[in-house]
Amino acid sequence: MVDAYYPGSLAEALELRTERGAIPFAGGTDLMVKYRRPAGVLPELPGPVVLLGHLDELARITEEGGILHIGAAVPLSVIESDRRLPYLLRSSASQMASPALRNVATLGGNIGNASPAGDGICALAALDARLRIAGSQGSRSISLEEFITGPGTTLLREDELITEITLRPSDCTRVFYRKVGTRKANALSKLSVCADAAVQDGVITDIRIALGAVAPKVLRMKDIEESLRGSTPEELSERIPDVLAAYEKHIRPIDDQRSTARYRKTAALRLAEEFLRNLSEEENRE
Amino acid sequence: MNDSISNPVRRVDAYDKAAGYAQYLADMKFEGLLYGRLIRTPVSRGVLTGVELPEMPEGYRYISAADIPPGGENRIQMIKSDWPVFVSDTVRYLGQTVGILTGPDRQRLHELASKITVHCRTQEAAYTIEEGLACRGGAIHGDDNLFADFHLKKGDPEAAFSQADRIVEDTLETGFQEHVYMEPQGITAEWKEGKLVFHASCQCPFYIRKAVAPSVHMPYENIIVNQTTTGGAFGGKEHFPDVIASALAVAVYVLRRPVQVIFDRREDMLYTVKRHPSQVLFRTALDAKGRITAMDIDARLNAGAFESCSPIVLQRTIFSANSVYDIPNVNIRGRAVATNTVPSDAFRGFGAPQGIFAAEMHMSHLARELGTEESEFKRKYFLAKGGKTVTNGTVREEVLLEQMWSRAAELSGYYEKLKAYPPGSYRGIAPAFYLHGGGFTGSGEQEIINGKVRITGSKDGSAEILLSNVEMGQGTATTFSKIAARVLDIPLDRVKIANPSTARVPDSGPTVASRSIMVVGKLVERAASQLRERWGGTSDESVLVQYEHPPWIRWDQETLQGDAYPCFSWGVCIVEVSVDPGTWEVETLGVWTGHEIGRAIDEAIVHGQVIGGVNQALGYGGLEKLELSGGGFAQHTLADYSIPTSLDFPKVTSFLVENPYEYGPFGAKGAGELVFDGAAAAYAAAVQRAVDRKVERIPATPEYIMEITEA
């Protein structure tokens, strides 16, 4: 038997986390696959689950003072079509799984599952997302980057739930999103590149590059990004080889049933280069 | 609109399937049903030393080789009978059946199954063709690991090689392919009034009857096989259902209760048969003018752990190893190599796709080497009427490939694109040409099958077709009905055709080898025409007809010489691609195909076959990577084994050229496999042109394309 709880409120859901150790179930598209058993046999979940998809508190997208709050249980199909959300996030949501799965899969679930190939995580990493975590002792805020510690591991405590993802406004308009999947749709990522940048008065004022599925967690190198801020496109052009060399040192992909380490590394670097090259060759449009 | 039989009708099975009324095996209810779980070996090679069972609750049983009834033998009767029902000592592949656990509750069954430990002494296994040929760990089969070793000779290759100006060598490889029929493998067996009755998702009901008879030592008349509405097969349900049925036969014989085994997708992907991986080595002699004077071909198939139908698959590979080309002097050796993988078996094309991929890519490589445009180079060698095949048989029909080529080239804008995309421009377009021999290879139709078909006419004006070829999604229920309705001159809805039962229908042979329409459809046409002579729609009449071999055929099964097939179906395919220079992902921009299949019995059904076959072949050529990992398959879920989605490949432009065949109904020849045979080679050759590097194997994944371009 699998016990599944259907709480009436977030408070009740937190209580179930604390008292029963219930596993957060926010769509279940990873859990039901991970713990599936043959036809006619119940999934072997390691404990009771607490269903979250129906909770209003977790299913809203709001904007307050320019900050976007995305409920952890908002389905991907809503995210891909909400024009308030950054294009990078919508692009990545729209290329995850299939329409049927996107109707139930959630961003909070994607984060909680913490797969190195999680497409939502890569986009959110590039957007400097923070998470709101609720627990029995109150709530806290943490950056996504800090929250995910490795493949399948996070800093979520046993009495906690991810309640929302928060995004600060950004000036970035040079968006680059490439998912390299096993095929063109309904595919898992071999690797992905999420990047964006802002250019003002001929100077790069902001730049973020996140590489997915090429290391135990999404790779973002803020020191490099910092060093590129203030550059002109021409200056960037000269820096590209050094920048790529720095990324290369930190890309540590694996060989698996979907791709090879060498391919992941080479393609990720090529795509990062494509983004930087586009940016450096850009005419001053401002 | 003319009244050609080719005009599409609504498929007779369309409504029930689209509306959800069709009952598949898993939908059927059986009184007192028990479920069965196959218990499998945990190693690829070794010796079974024991099975540790948990305590069995009431109603649960573990059945194995020890339960085979008196007189029964532990073997599955396929062409050979080397594949045992249950492992009793030697283990040949990972996941081989050791026993079957039965019981009323699947949850309980799963818990019990997870408590069974199968102990084996492990031996060194051979997985690849190279390891099989080297007899790694000692021979698995005979003393050389060869299930078959065939030799063909046409002309005088030795003389041609001795006079060669130069010799070009090439090695082409293809991988495993999984069928991915929508409905996984499944059978329910029951004991009814002293008879063993099977309800099976299958292609060949009479094969199952033959396969299980030795294990339970029962005569054919006491074994009944009913085909259940089958959700796709592609060759995967030709022989593999025999494996499940044999285990079920023993279980039901012992229990006298209905038992059902339905695989889940993971089990189906890990432990059922696959397409044979291949390795084909070419040595080609060229004269001073760059003309091909001779070829020496060494084709090897990874046959897996048991023989199954590998020698016959291999025959088709070597008979296809010159594709549509008339090469004057040829030496061919073909070997089916035993390894410790799941046995390789039938899959749409049955060995031809491997031979044709190799031949087409080798011709493509020769054109590159000689600096000649690929289509021009290939067309110089087209077989023509009266031409000789590699088995020294004769091409009897007019070959319309030139006409098909002109049309395909025009539709695709081939010559303009060729100019616009020079080699290495990351855009490419390329052709493949192919053929498929109709019906069984060699003497199978007259010496082994000798198919029979019955048609009965009733006094209510309806007629029923009785034959053993199954509808499995490919449209035969409709096409057979159309043939009968047309000949009997009655409306289509007055023709009945049901899923066959061996208790009711004559044996018209298996649903394989693109023979259903050409061979069995001809029997339907003949039976209907005889029935029409004496049935006015007001009486009950019945006609049984039997196969007659076209009289001109000469074939020697010992030497594999003569007309391997009575006729061929022909195809041309052009594929256009672009390759992303950053990720080596391939975008297929266009696919144009033309086929000559005699005459289409239903153009819409043939078009469906073309779209499905071409997409399945493009998946084989570009996406469907299936790698061995510790004796099993690394990709064993639909998340990791990538079959094409509707976004992966574009619309397929398709046309047909008519060339009626005398011994096919209304002139029809086979179509179902032909449409698979060429697209993978066209795809690979287009990628090759785009990146200006030789493509030597499929699937040509982005990882592989990176390897060859960055080498």
mmCIF file of C-alpha atoms in Angstrom, chain A residues 1 36-42 44 178-188 190-191 256-260 262-264 266-268 270-271 274, chain B residues 37 106-107 110 264-266 580-588 623 625 627 634-635 638-645 647-648 702-703 706-707 710:
data_model
loop_
_atom_site.group_PDB
_atom_site.id
_atom_site.type_symbol
_atom_site.label_atom_id
_atom_site.label_comp_id
_atom_site.label_asym_id
_atom_site.label_seq_id
_atom_site.Cartn_x
_atom_site.Cartn_y
_atom_site.Cartn_z
ATOM 1 C CA MET A 1 0.000 0.000 0.000
ATOM 2 C CA ARG A 36 7.257 2.249 -10.707
ATOM 3 C CA ARG A 37 6.700 -1.489 -10.646
ATOM 4 C CA PRO A 38 5.300 -3.906 -13.247
ATOM 5 C CA ALA A 39 1.707 -3.608 -14.446
ATOM 6 C CA GLY A 40 -0.821 -4.346 -11.743
ATOM 7 C CA VAL A 41 1.670 -3.650 -8.961
ATOM 8 C CA LEU A 42 1.657 -0.474 -6.888
ATOM 9 C CA GLU A 44 7.116 1.091 -4.228
ATOM 10 C CA ARG A 178 19.648 25.450 -26.300
ATOM 11 C CA LYS A 179 18.547 22.072 -25.079
ATOM 12 C CA VAL A 180 20.372 19.204 -26.730
ATOM 13 C CA GLY A 181 18.084 16.248 -26.165
ATOM 14 C CA THR A 182 18.003 12.655 -27.327
ATOM 15 C CA ARG A 183 15.484 13.757 -29.962
ATOM 16 C CA LYS A 184 13.467 16.833 -30.874
ATOM 17 C CA ALA A 185 10.584 16.479 -28.439
ATOM 18 C CA ASN A 186 9.621 14.530 -25.332
ATOM 19 C CA ALA A 187 13.309 14.070 -24.662
ATOM 20 C CA LEU A 188 15.684 14.178 -21.753
ATOM 21 C CA LYS A 190 22.081 15.366 -22.972
ATOM 22 C CA LEU A 191 23.145 18.891 -22.096
ATOM 23 C CA ASP A 256 25.820 7.350 -19.806
ATOM 24 C CA GLN A 257 23.068 5.722 -21.826
ATOM 25 C CA ARG A 258 22.100 9.045 -23.357
ATOM 26 C CA SER A 259 25.420 10.486 -24.477
ATOM 27 C CA THR A 260 29.170 10.563 -23.973
ATOM 28 C CA ARG A 262 33.274 13.980 -24.689
ATOM 29 C CA TYR A 263 30.195 14.985 -26.642
ATOM 30 C CA ARG A 264 28.635 16.776 -23.696
ATOM 31 C CA THR A 266 32.472 19.613 -26.706
ATOM 32 C CA ALA A 267 28.900 20.587 -27.535
ATOM 33 C CA ALA A 268 28.462 22.628 -24.342
ATOM 34 C CA ARG A 270 30.565 25.085 -28.723
ATOM 35 C CA LEU A 271 27.185 26.428 -27.657
ATOM 36 C CA GLU A 274 28.061 30.534 -30.026
ATOM 37 C CA ARG B 37 6.007 -13.873 -14.020
ATOM 38 C CA ARG B 106 0.125 -9.486 -9.167
ATOM 39 C CA GLN B 107 1.258 -7.527 -6.135
ATOM 40 C CA HIS B 110 5.907 -9.353 -7.505
ATOM 41 C CA ASP B 264 5.769 -4.514 -19.124
ATOM 42 C CA ARG B 265 7.775 -2.194 -21.335
ATOM 43 C CA ARG B 266 11.011 -2.550 -19.443
ATOM 44 C CA ASP B 580 24.358 21.846 -36.624
ATOM 45 C CA PRO B 581 28.061 22.715 -36.618
ATOM 46 C CA GLY B 582 27.959 23.276 -32.847
ATOM 47 C CA THR B 583 26.180 20.163 -31.666
ATOM 48 C CA TRP B 584 26.148 17.878 -34.725
ATOM 49 C CA GLU B 585 22.426 17.483 -34.291
ATOM 50 C CA VAL B 586 20.791 16.578 -37.581
ATOM 51 C CA GLU B 587 17.716 18.328 -38.884
ATOM 52 C CA THR B 588 16.035 16.329 -41.619
ATOM 53 C CA LEU B 623 18.346 8.046 -33.303
ATOM 54 C CA LYS B 625 21.004 3.738 -30.149
ATOM 55 C CA GLU B 627 24.074 -0.503 -26.640
ATOM 56 C CA ALA B 634 21.815 0.228 -21.583
ATOM 57 C CA GLN B 635 18.728 1.813 -23.127
ATOM 58 C CA LEU B 638 11.343 4.751 -23.803
ATOM 59 C CA ALA B 639 13.035 7.739 -22.163
ATOM 60 C CA ASP B 640 16.470 6.472 -23.151
ATOM 61 C CA TYR B 641 15.718 4.508 -26.320
ATOM 62 C CA SER B 642 14.686 7.240 -28.697
ATOM 63 C CA ILE B 643 12.174 6.389 -31.372
ATOM 64 C CA PRO B 644 11.159 9.323 -33.551
ATOM 65 C CA THR B 645 8.378 11.696 -32.521
ATOM 66 C CA LEU B 647 8.755 16.476 -34.767
ATOM 67 C CA ASP B 648 11.899 14.517 -35.553
ATOM 68 C CA PRO B 702 25.421 13.473 -33.031
ATOM 69 C CA GLU B 703 28.086 11.789 -30.872
ATOM 70 C CA MET B 706 31.285 14.567 -33.795
ATOM 71 C CA GLU B 707 33.752 11.667 -33.647
ATOM 72 C CA GLU B 710 36.630 16.085 -35.069
#
